[in-house]
Coordinates of C-alpha atoms in Angstrom, one line a residue:
X480 CA 0.0 0.0 0.0
X481 CA 2.9 2.3 0.7
X482 CA 4.3 1.7 -2.8
X483 CA 0.9 2.3 -4.3
X484 CA 0.6 5.6 -2.4
X485 CA 3.9 6.7 -3.9
X486 CA 2.6 5.8 -7.4
X487 CA -0.5 7.9 -6.7
X488 CA 1.7 10.8 -5.5
X489 CA 3.6 10.7 -8.8
X490 CA 0.3 10.8 -10.8
X491 CA -0.9 13.7 -8.7
X492 CA 1.9 15.9 -9.9
X493 CA 1.0 15.3 -13.5
X494 CA -1.2 18.1 -14.8
X495 CA -2.8 16.1 -17.6
X496 CA -6.5 15.3 -17.1
X497 CA -5.9 11.6 -18.0
X498 CA -3.3 11.4 -15.2
X499 CA -5.8 12.8 -12.7
X500 CA -8.5 10.4 -13.9
X501 CA -6.0 7.5 -13.7
X502 CA -5.1 8.5 -10.1
X503 CA -8.8 8.5 -9.1
X504 CA -9.3 5.1 -10.7
X505 CA -6.2 3.7 -9.0
X506 CA -7.2 5.1 -5.6
X507 CA -10.6 3.5 -5.8
X508 CA -9.2 0.2 -7.0
X509 CA -6.8 0.2 -4.0
X510 CA -9.7 0.8 -1.6
X511 CA -11.6 -2.1 -3.1
X512 CA -8.6 -4.3 -2.9
X513 CA -8.0 -3.4 0.7
X514 CA -11.7 -4.1 1.5
X515 CA -11.4 -7.5 -0.1
X516 CA -8.3 -8.3 2.0
X517 CA -10.1 -7.3 5.2
X518 CA -13.3 -9.1 4.3
X519 CA -11.4 -12.3 4.0
X520 CA -10.4 -11.9 7.6
X521 CA -13.7 -10.7 8.8
X522 CA -15.6 -13.8 7.5
X523 CA -12.8 -16.4 7.7
X524 CA -14.0 -20.0 8.2
X525 CA -11.5 -22.5 9.7
X526 CA -9.8 -24.7 8.9
X527 CA -9.4 -24.2 5.1
X528 CA -11.7 -21.2 4.6
X529 CA -14.4 -22.6 2.2
X530 CA -16.0 -19.6 0.6
X531 CA -19.4 -21.2 0.3
X532 CA -19.6 -21.4 4.1
X533 CA -18.7 -17.8 4.9
X534 CA -21.5 -16.0 6.8
X535 CA -23.5 -13.3 5.1
X536 CA -22.6 -10.7 7.7
X537 CA -19.6 -10.7 10.1
X538 CA -20.2 -11.2 13.8
X539 CA -19.6 -8.4 16.3
X540 CA -16.3 -10.0 17.4
X541 CA -15.3 -10.3 13.7
X542 CA -15.8 -6.6 13.1
X543 CA -13.7 -5.8 16.1
X544 CA -11.0 -8.2 15.0
X545 CA -11.0 -6.6 11.6
X546 CA -10.1 -3.3 13.2
X547 CA -7.4 -4.9 15.2
X548 CA -5.8 -6.5 12.1
X549 CA -6.1 -3.3 10.0
X550 CA -4.3 -1.1 12.5
X551 CA -1.7 -3.7 13.3
X552 CA -0.7 -4.0 9.7
X553 CA -1.0 -0.4 8.5
X554 CA -0.5 1.5 11.8
X555 CA -3.4 3.8 11.0
X556 CA -7.2 4.0 11.4
X557 CA -9.3 2.6 8.5
X558 CA -10.2 5.2 5.9
X559 CA -13.7 6.0 4.6
X560 CA -13.1 4.8 1.0
X561 CA -12.2 1.3 2.2
X562 CA -15.2 1.2 4.6
X563 CA -17.6 2.1 1.8
X564 CA -16.3 -0.7 -0.3
X565 CA -16.4 -3.1 2.6
X566 CA -20.0 -2.4 3.7
X567 CA -21.2 -2.6 0.1
X568 CA -20.3 -6.3 0.1
X569 CA -23.0 -7.3 2.6
X570 CA -26.7 -7.3 1.7
X571 CA -27.7 -6.4 5.2
X572 CA -24.7 -4.9 7.1
X573 CA -24.8 -5.5 10.8
X574 CA -25.9 -2.5 12.8
X575 CA -22.9 -0.9 14.5
X576 CA -20.4 -3.1 12.6
X577 CA -18.4 -0.2 11.3
X578 CA -18.4 1.4 14.8
X579 CA -17.0 -1.8 16.3
X580 CA -14.3 -2.0 13.6
X581 CA -13.3 1.6 14.4
X582 CA -13.2 0.9 18.1
X583 CA -11.1 -2.2 17.5
X584 CA -8.7 -0.2 15.4
X585 CA -8.4 2.5 18.1
X586 CA -7.8 -0.2 20.7
X587 CA -5.0 -1.7 18.6
X588 CA -3.5 1.7 17.9
X589 CA -3.0 2.2 21.7
X590 CA -1.6 -1.4 22.1
X591 CA 0.9 -0.8 19.3
X592 CA 2.0 2.5 20.9
X593 CA 2.6 0.6 24.2
X594 CA 4.6 -2.1 22.5
X595 CA 6.8 0.5 20.9
X596 CA 7.3 2.4 24.1
X597 CA 6.3 0.1 27.0
X598 CA 8.0 2.4 29.6
X599 CA 5.1 4.9 29.1
X600 CA 2.4 2.4 30.2
X601 CA 1.2 1.1 33.6
X602 CA 1.4 -2.5 34.5
X603 CA -2.3 -3.1 34.0
X604 CA -2.2 -1.4 30.6
X605 CA 0.7 -3.5 29.4
X606 CA -1.1 -6.7 30.6
X607 CA -4.2 -5.7 28.7
X608 CA -2.2 -5.0 25.5
X609 CA -0.5 -8.3 25.9
X610 CA -3.8 -10.1 26.2
X611 CA -5.0 -8.3 23.0
X612 CA -2.0 -9.6 21.1
X613 CA -2.6 -13.1 22.5
X614 CA -6.2 -13.1 21.2
X615 CA -5.1 -11.9 17.8
X616 CA -2.3 -14.5 17.5
X617 CA -4.7 -17.3 18.6
X618 CA -6.4 -17.6 15.2
X619 CA -5.4 -18.5 11.7
X620 CA -3.0 -15.6 11.1
X621 CA 0.5 -16.6 9.9
X622 CA 3.4 -15.0 8.1
X623 CA 3.9 -11.3 8.3
X624 CA 0.9 -10.6 10.6
X625 CA 2.1 -13.3 13.0
X626 CA 5.6 -11.8 13.0
X627 CA 4.2 -8.4 13.9
X628 CA 2.3 -9.9 16.8
X629 CA 5.3 -11.7 18.1
X630 CA 7.5 -8.6 17.9
X631 CA 4.9 -6.6 19.9
X632 CA 4.6 -9.3 22.5
X633 CA 8.4 -9.5 22.9
X634 CA 8.6 -5.7 23.4
X635 CA 6.0 -5.7 26.1
X636 CA 7.4 -8.7 27.9
X637 CA 11.0 -7.5 27.9
X638 CA 9.9 -4.4 29.8
X639 CA 7.1 -5.9 31.9
X640 CA 9.3 -8.6 33.4
X641 CA 11.6 -6.0 34.9
X642 CA 8.8 -3.8 36.4
X643 CA 6.1 -6.3 37.6
X644 CA 6.5 -6.8 41.4
X645 CA 6.2 -10.6 41.0
X646 CA 8.9 -11.0 38.3
X647 CA 11.3 -8.0 38.8
X648 CA 13.4 -10.0 41.3
X649 CA 13.5 -13.1 39.1
X650 CA 14.6 -11.0 36.1
X651 CA 17.3 -9.3 38.2
X652 CA 18.6 -12.6 39.6
X653 CA 18.4 -14.5 36.3
X654 CA 18.8 -12.0 33.5
X655 CA 19.6 -14.6 30.8
X656 CA 16.3 -15.3 28.8
X657 CA 17.2 -19.0 28.4
X658 CA 17.3 -19.6 32.2
X659 CA 14.3 -21.7 33.4
X660 CA 13.4 -19.2 36.1
X661 CA 13.4 -16.4 33.6
X662 CA 11.2 -18.4 31.3
X663 CA 8.9 -19.2 34.2
X664 CA 8.5 -15.5 34.9
X665 CA 7.5 -14.8 31.3
X666 CA 5.0 -17.6 31.4
X667 CA 3.5 -16.1 34.5
X668 CA 3.0 -12.7 32.8
X669 CA 1.4 -14.4 29.8
X670 CA -0.9 -16.3 32.2
X671 CA -1.8 -13.0 34.0
X672 CA -2.8 -11.5 30.7
X673 CA -5.2 -14.4 30.0
X674 CA -6.7 -14.2 33.5
X675 CA -7.3 -10.4 33.2
X676 CA -7.4 -7.6 35.8
X677 CA -10.8 -8.7 37.0
X678 CA -10.1 -12.4 37.0
X679 CA -10.8 -14.8 39.9
X680 CA -8.5 -14.6 42.9
X681 CA -8.2 -18.4 42.8
X682 CA -6.7 -18.2 39.3
X683 CA -4.3 -15.5 40.3
X684 CA -3.2 -17.5 43.4
X685 CA -2.6 -20.5 41.2
X686 CA -0.5 -18.5 38.8
X687 CA 1.6 -17.1 41.7
X688 CA 2.1 -20.5 43.2
X689 CA 3.2 -22.0 39.8
X690 CA 5.7 -19.2 39.4
X691 CA 7.2 -19.8 42.9
X692 CA 7.4 -23.5 42.3
X693 CA 9.1 -23.1 38.9
X694 CA 11.6 -20.6 40.2
X695 CA 12.4 -22.9 43.2
X696 CA 12.8 -25.9 41.0
X697 CA 15.1 -23.9 38.6
X698 CA 17.3 -22.7 41.4
X699 CA 17.7 -26.2 42.8
X700 CA 18.9 -27.8 39.6
X701 CA 22.4 -29.2 40.0
X702 CA 25.4 -28.2 37.8
X703 CA 23.9 -24.9 36.8
X704 CA 26.0 -22.7 34.7
X705 CA 26.9 -19.4 36.5
X706 CA 24.6 -16.6 35.8
X707 CA 26.0 -13.6 33.9
X708 CA 26.7 -10.4 35.7
X709 CA 25.0 -7.2 35.0
X710 CA 28.0 -6.1 32.9
X711 CA 27.7 -9.3 30.8
X712 CA 24.0 -8.6 30.1
X713 CA 24.7 -4.9 29.1
X714 CA 27.6 -5.9 26.9
X715 CA 26.6 -8.7 24.5
X716 CA 29.2 -11.2 23.3
X717 CA 28.9 -9.8 19.7
X718 CA 27.8 -6.2 20.0
X719 CA 24.4 -5.8 18.3
X720 CA 23.8 -9.6 17.9
X721 CA 21.8 -11.7 17.8
X722 CA 19.6 -9.2 15.9
X723 CA 15.9 -9.8 15.5
X724 CA 14.3 -8.0 12.5
X725 CA 10.9 -6.5 13.0
X726 CA 9.2 -8.3 10.1
X727 CA 9.5 -9.7 6.6
X728 CA 8.2 -6.6 4.9
X729 CA 10.6 -4.4 6.9
X730 CA 13.4 -6.8 6.1
X731 CA 12.6 -6.6 2.4
X732 CA 12.7 -2.8 2.5
X733 CA 16.1 -2.9 4.3
X734 CA 17.5 -5.2 1.6
X735 CA 16.4 -2.8 -1.1
X736 CA 18.5 -0.1 0.6
X737 CA 21.5 -2.5 0.4
X738 CA 21.0 -3.9 -3.1
X739 CA 20.4 -1.4 -6.0
X740 CA 19.3 -4.2 -8.3
X741 CA 16.6 -5.3 -5.7
X742 CA 15.4 -1.7 -5.3
X743 CA 15.1 -1.2 -9.1
X744 CA 13.3 -4.5 -9.6
X745 CA 10.8 -3.6 -6.9
X746 CA 10.2 -0.1 -8.3
X747 CA 9.7 -1.5 -11.8
X748 CA 7.3 -4.2 -10.7
X749 CA 5.3 -1.8 -8.6
X750 CA 5.0 0.6 -11.5
X751 CA 3.8 -2.1 -13.8
X752 CA 1.3 -3.3 -11.1
X753 CA 0.0 0.3 -10.7
X754 CA -0.6 0.5 -14.5
X755 CA -2.2 -3.0 -14.5
X756 CA -4.5 -2.0 -11.6
X757 CA -5.6 1.2 -13.5
X758 CA -6.2 -0.9 -16.7
X759 CA -8.3 -3.4 -14.8
X760 CA -10.3 -0.7 -13.1
X761 CA -11.0 1.0 -16.4
X762 CA -12.0 -2.2 -18.1
X763 CA -14.3 -3.1 -15.2
X764 CA -15.9 0.3 -15.1
X765 CA -16.6 0.2 -18.9
X766 CA -18.0 -3.3 -18.8
X767 CA -21.7 -4.2 -18.8
X768 CA -22.6 -6.0 -15.5
X769 CA -25.3 -8.0 -17.3
X770 CA -22.9 -9.4 -19.8
X771 CA -20.1 -12.0 -19.4
X772 CA -16.6 -10.7 -19.0
X773 CA -15.0 -9.5 -22.2
X774 CA -11.6 -10.7 -23.4
X775 CA -10.2 -7.3 -22.5
X776 CA -11.4 -7.8 -18.9
X777 CA -10.0 -11.3 -18.7
X778 CA -6.7 -10.2 -20.0
X779 CA -6.5 -7.2 -17.6
X780 CA -7.5 -9.4 -14.7
X781 CA -4.9 -12.0 -15.6
X782 CA -2.1 -9.4 -15.9
X783 CA -3.1 -7.8 -12.6
X784 CA -3.0 -11.2 -10.8
X785 CA 0.3 -12.1 -12.4
X786 CA 2.0 -8.9 -11.3
X787 CA 0.6 -9.1 -7.8
X788 CA 2.1 -12.6 -7.5
X789 CA 5.4 -11.4 -9.0
X790 CA 5.6 -8.5 -6.4
X791 CA 4.9 -10.9 -3.5
X792 CA 7.5 -13.4 -4.7
X793 CA 10.0 -10.5 -5.1
X794 CA 9.3 -9.3 -1.6
X795 CA 9.8 -12.8 -0.2
X796 CA 13.2 -13.2 -1.8
X797 CA 14.3 -9.7 -0.6
X798 CA 13.2 -10.5 3.0
X799 CA 15.1 -13.8 3.1
X800 CA 18.2 -12.2 1.7
X801 CA 18.1 -9.5 4.4
X802 CA 17.8 -12.2 7.1
X803 CA 20.8 -14.0 5.6
X804 CA 22.7 -10.7 5.4
X805 CA 22.2 -10.1 9.1
X806 CA 23.7 -13.5 9.8
X807 CA 26.7 -12.7 7.5
X808 CA 27.2 -9.5 9.5
X809 CA 27.1 -11.4 12.8
X810 CA 29.6 -13.9 11.5
X811 CA 31.9 -11.1 10.4
X812 CA 31.6 -9.4 13.7
X813 CA 32.4 -12.6 15.6
X814 CA 36.1 -12.4 14.7
X815 CA 36.9 -8.9 16.2
X816 CA 34.7 -9.9 19.2
X817 CA 36.9 -12.9 19.8
X818 CA 40.0 -10.7 19.6
X819 CA 38.4 -8.2 22.0
X820 CA 37.6 -11.1 24.4
X821 CA 41.3 -12.1 24.4
X822 CA 42.5 -8.6 25.0
X823 CA 39.9 -8.0 27.8
X824 CA 41.0 -11.3 29.5
X825 CA 44.7 -10.3 29.2
X826 CA 44.0 -6.9 30.8
X827 CA 42.0 -8.5 33.6
X828 CA 44.8 -10.9 34.5
X829 CA 47.6 -8.3 34.1
X830 CA 46.1 -6.2 36.9
X831 CA 46.8 -9.0 39.4
X832 CA 50.1 -9.5 41.3
X833 CA 52.8 -11.1 39.2
X834 CA 53.0 -14.9 39.9
X835 CA 56.2 -16.2 41.4
X836 CA 55.7 -19.9 41.9
X837 CA 54.8 -22.5 39.3
X838 CA 51.4 -23.0 41.0
X839 CA 50.6 -19.3 40.8
X840 CA 51.6 -19.2 37.1
X841 CA 49.3 -22.2 36.4
X842 CA 46.5 -20.5 38.3
X843 CA 46.9 -17.2 36.4
X844 CA 46.9 -19.1 33.1
X845 CA 43.8 -21.0 34.1
X846 CA 42.0 -17.8 35.1
X847 CA 43.0 -16.2 31.8
X848 CA 41.7 -19.2 29.8
X849 CA 38.5 -19.3 31.9
X850 CA 37.7 -15.7 30.9
X851 CA 38.5 -16.4 27.2
X852 CA 36.5 -19.7 27.2
X853 CA 33.5 -18.0 28.7
X854 CA 33.5 -15.1 26.3
X855 CA 34.0 -17.4 23.2
X856 CA 31.2 -19.7 24.4
X857 CA 28.9 -16.7 24.6
X858 CA 30.0 -15.7 21.1
X859 CA 29.2 -19.2 19.8
X860 CA 25.8 -19.0 21.5
X861 CA 25.0 -15.6 19.9
X862 CA 25.9 -17.0 16.4
X863 CA 23.8 -20.1 17.0
X864 CA 20.8 -18.0 17.9
X865 CA 21.3 -15.8 14.8
X866 CA 21.5 -18.9 12.7
X867 CA 18.3 -20.2 14.3
X868 CA 16.5 -17.0 13.4
X869 CA 17.7 -17.3 9.9
X870 CA 16.4 -20.8 9.5
X871 CA 13.1 -19.8 11.0
X872 CA 12.8 -17.0 8.4
X873 CA 13.7 -19.5 5.6
X874 CA 11.0 -22.0 6.7
X875 CA 8.5 -19.2 7.2
X876 CA 9.0 -17.5 3.9
X877 CA 9.7 -20.6 1.8
X878 CA 8.0 -23.6 3.6
X879 CA 9.1 -26.0 0.8
X880 CA 12.8 -25.4 1.6
X881 CA 12.9 -28.2 4.2
X882 CA 14.4 -30.5 1.6
X883 CA 17.7 -30.2 -0.3
X884 CA 15.8 -29.8 -3.5
X885 CA 13.7 -27.1 -2.0
X886 CA 16.8 -25.2 -0.8
X887 CA 18.3 -25.5 -4.3
X888 CA 15.2 -24.0 -5.7
X889 CA 15.3 -21.1 -3.2
X890 CA 19.0 -20.5 -4.1
X891 CA 18.2 -20.4 -7.8
X892 CA 15.4 -17.9 -7.2
X893 CA 17.6 -15.7 -5.1
X894 CA 20.4 -15.6 -7.6
X895 CA 19.7 -16.7 -11.1
X896 CA 16.1 -15.5 -11.3
X897 CA 17.1 -12.1 -9.9
X898 CA 19.5 -11.5 -12.7
X899 CA 22.6 -12.0 -10.5
X900 CA 23.8 -15.3 -11.9
X901 CA 27.3 -16.3 -13.0
X902 CA 26.8 -14.6 -16.5
X903 CA 25.5 -11.3 -15.1
X904 CA 28.7 -9.4 -15.4
X905 CA 29.4 -10.6 -18.9
X906 CA 25.9 -9.7 -20.0
X907 CA 26.1 -6.3 -18.4
X908 CA 29.5 -5.6 -19.9
X909 CA 28.3 -6.7 -23.3
X910 CA 25.3 -4.4 -23.0
X911 CA 27.6 -1.4 -22.3
X912 CA 29.7 -2.2 -25.4
X913 CA 26.7 -2.6 -27.6
X914 CA 25.1 0.6 -26.3
X915 CA 28.3 2.6 -26.7
X916 CA 28.7 1.3 -30.3
X917 CA 25.1 2.1 -31.0
X918 CA 25.5 5.7 -29.7
X919 CA 28.7 6.2 -31.7
X920 CA 26.9 5.1 -34.9
X921 CA 23.8 7.2 -34.3
X922 CA 25.9 10.3 -33.4
X923 CA 28.0 9.9 -36.6
X924 CA 24.9 9.5 -38.7
X925 CA 23.3 12.5 -37.1
X926 CA 26.4 14.7 -37.6
X927 CA 26.8 13.6 -41.3
X928 CA 23.1 13.9 -42.1
X929 CA 23.4 10.7 -44.2
X930 CA 20.2 8.7 -44.7
X931 CA 20.3 4.9 -45.2
X932 CA 18.1 3.5 -47.9
X933 CA 14.8 2.4 -46.4
X934 CA 15.4 4.1 -43.0
X935 CA 14.2 7.5 -41.8
X936 CA 16.8 10.2 -41.0
X937 CA 18.5 10.2 -37.6
X938 CA 17.0 12.9 -35.3
X939 CA 18.2 14.5 -32.1
X940 CA 15.6 12.3 -30.2
X941 CA 17.3 9.2 -31.6
X942 CA 20.7 10.4 -30.2
X943 CA 19.2 11.1 -26.8
X944 CA 17.5 7.7 -26.7
X945 CA 20.8 6.0 -27.6
X946 CA 22.6 8.0 -24.9
X947 CA 19.9 7.1 -22.3
X948 CA 20.3 3.4 -23.3
X949 CA 24.0 3.7 -22.6
X950 CA 23.4 5.3 -19.3
X951 CA 21.0 2.6 -18.3
X952 CA 23.5 -0.1 -19.2
X953 CA 26.3 1.6 -17.2
X954 CA 23.9 2.0 -14.2
X955 CA 23.0 -1.6 -14.5
X956 CA 26.7 -2.6 -14.3
X957 CA 27.4 -0.3 -11.4
X958 CA 24.3 -1.7 -9.5
X959 CA 25.5 -5.2 -10.3
X960 CA 28.9 -4.5 -8.8
X961 CA 27.2 -3.7 -5.5
X962 CA 24.4 -6.1 -5.5
X963 CA 26.0 -9.4 -6.6
X964 CA 28.8 -9.5 -3.9
X965 CA 26.2 -8.7 -1.2
X966 CA 23.9 -11.4 -2.5
X967 CA 26.6 -14.0 -2.7
X968 CA 27.7 -13.1 0.9
X969 CA 24.2 -13.5 2.1
X970 CA 23.8 -16.8 0.3
X971 CA 27.0 -18.1 1.8
X972 CA 25.7 -17.4 5.3
X973 CA 22.4 -19.0 4.4
X974 CA 24.1 -22.1 3.2
X975 CA 26.1 -22.3 6.4
X976 CA 23.0 -22.0 8.5
X977 CA 20.9 -24.6 6.6
X978 CA 23.3 -27.1 5.1
X979 CA 26.4 -27.5 7.3
X980 CA 26.5 -29.5 10.6
X981 CA 27.7 -27.6 13.7
X982 CA 31.5 -27.6 13.9
X983 CA 33.1 -29.6 16.7
X984 CA 34.0 -27.6 19.8
X985 CA 37.6 -26.4 19.9
X986 CA 39.8 -28.4 22.3
X987 CA 41.5 -26.4 25.2
X988 CA 44.9 -27.1 23.7
X989 CA 43.9 -25.9 20.3
X990 CA 42.3 -22.8 21.7
X991 CA 45.4 -22.0 23.8
X992 CA 47.6 -22.4 20.7
X993 CA 45.4 -20.1 18.7
X994 CA 45.5 -17.4 21.5
X995 CA 49.3 -17.7 21.7
X996 CA 49.6 -17.2 18.0
X997 CA 47.3 -14.1 18.2
X998 CA 49.5 -12.8 21.0
X999 CA 52.7 -13.2 18.9
X1000 CA 51.0 -11.4 16.0
X1001 CA 50.1 -8.5 18.3
X1002 CA 53.6 -8.4 19.7
X1003 CA 55.0 -8.1 16.2
X1004 CA 52.6 -5.4 15.3
X1005 CA 53.4 -3.4 18.3
X1006 CA 57.2 -3.9 18.4
X1007 CA 59.3 -0.7 17.8
X1008 CA 60.5 -0.4 14.2
X1009 CA 64.2 -0.2 13.5
X1010 CA 65.8 2.4 11.3
X1011 CA 66.4 0.6 7.9
X1012 CA 70.0 2.1 7.6
X1013 CA 70.9 1.0 11.1
X1014 CA 69.5 -2.4 10.4
X1015 CA 71.5 -2.7 7.2
X1016 CA 74.7 -1.7 9.0
X1017 CA 74.0 -4.2 11.8
X1018 CA 73.6 -7.1 9.3
X1019 CA 76.8 -6.1 7.5
X1020 CA 78.7 -6.0 10.9
X1021 CA 77.2 -9.4 11.8
X1022 CA 78.4 -10.9 8.4
X1023 CA 81.9 -9.5 8.8
X1024 CA 82.2 -10.9 12.3
X1025 CA 81.1 -14.3 11.0
X1026 CA 83.7 -14.1 8.2
X1027 CA 86.6 -13.6 10.7
X1028 CA 85.6 -16.4 13.0
X1029 CA 87.9 -19.5 12.7
X1030 CA 86.5 -22.3 10.5
X1031 CA 84.0 -20.1 8.8
X1032 CA 84.1 -18.6 5.3
X1033 CA 81.9 -16.1 3.8
X1034 CA 79.2 -17.5 1.5

């Protein structure tokens, strides 16, 4: 809808009457399309949504749910044009249905605001918003809508667990989200949201007892790993990672900022879809409702459906590439994070008294390696979590990619079908050469004024068109030089997350050897540099001394 609004804005600046008429037709078609999308959710029938069994009018709860969904997706209240198209679909619209939809939209607008800035809400408000998202996520919604709900729930819970009186102490004592006590506190808050502020006291007592029992059991588990300190929580192993993207549509938009080829493909597809939507609306408006659809209508409807599907597939590919690119960034950031962990461990142990006995030396080395091992284990955990998020995105966006054949199909779609295959540079370079030769020929013909037999004379417009073709070819090559390396980098990370088995853990001896090698490299890098002339004189003196030693001859 945002892309369509941009197309409308472009048409609005065109002074031609036809452009204004096309803008009005396109705006009306968008409202009708949005009404159709919302109607599908108002009258959805589980489990497979048979159209024949849809009710004639939505129920009151469905109207309210429609308002929730609309505002969650678009972040705005429903507009009048869409509501007019929506109510026209029902022979006897339910009294107060539109009012219920507006109330639901306003309710969701407040909940989304709380999810974005939970610190501004009271505990009761946050629990009510969490309950609203739970109800919305309890139905059939999947994909992008489900992702938006999960992001909102996560934002509320991350803040609520630190301020609620029953969970604040647990979150402070066990800040790591994977700890059983921390998970029990989150489950308690979710349970409170289901019970409600006016719930029965017995249910509230049962929830509190379950929380206390779970926390006690988690604290009594043997061989527990030590909990991270507050500094560990504030400073992640890999700064900024694991990173959770807000949603697939937002991920696709971010990828288009990275890849010029992806951005250009999306713009061209959206422009074609806007023109196809206008053509379909014009054909439908001119058709007789009492007659069967004309061939022009069928062709316009087929073109519109094909372009919508093409745009959806394009967005899915771009979203997955962004998820994979984030994983590639995390893997690249892991190496300097490991180096920083070694330096931090060395600084921590250097501040202690210098060891004198063999036992003190061994203890110092053990303390140093314990710090390094702990930091590198946390780095490995962060990478594993980022890989898990990438695999989840792959299976959510392309469910058929669970097999090797499916993953191969995804890779082909991400690379070859996007014009970024192995021959992309060759084709782009050839296009530049052909366009340059064409421009040179057209310019020569234009300057000479010669006219080939059977061809019209070359005009200034022909020269400008040839020059524009060369500029497009050069732009394509420049975009390719940016987009293809970024795409290959993302695909390499995606392959590593989905194909390869986890690497075996590094042995203590191998890790110590690696750290020692890194220390030697740092020592070389920081060693004072010798004057070249002095070094040459020193080597000459050393060679002369060797030549005068008994039994030695100069080479």
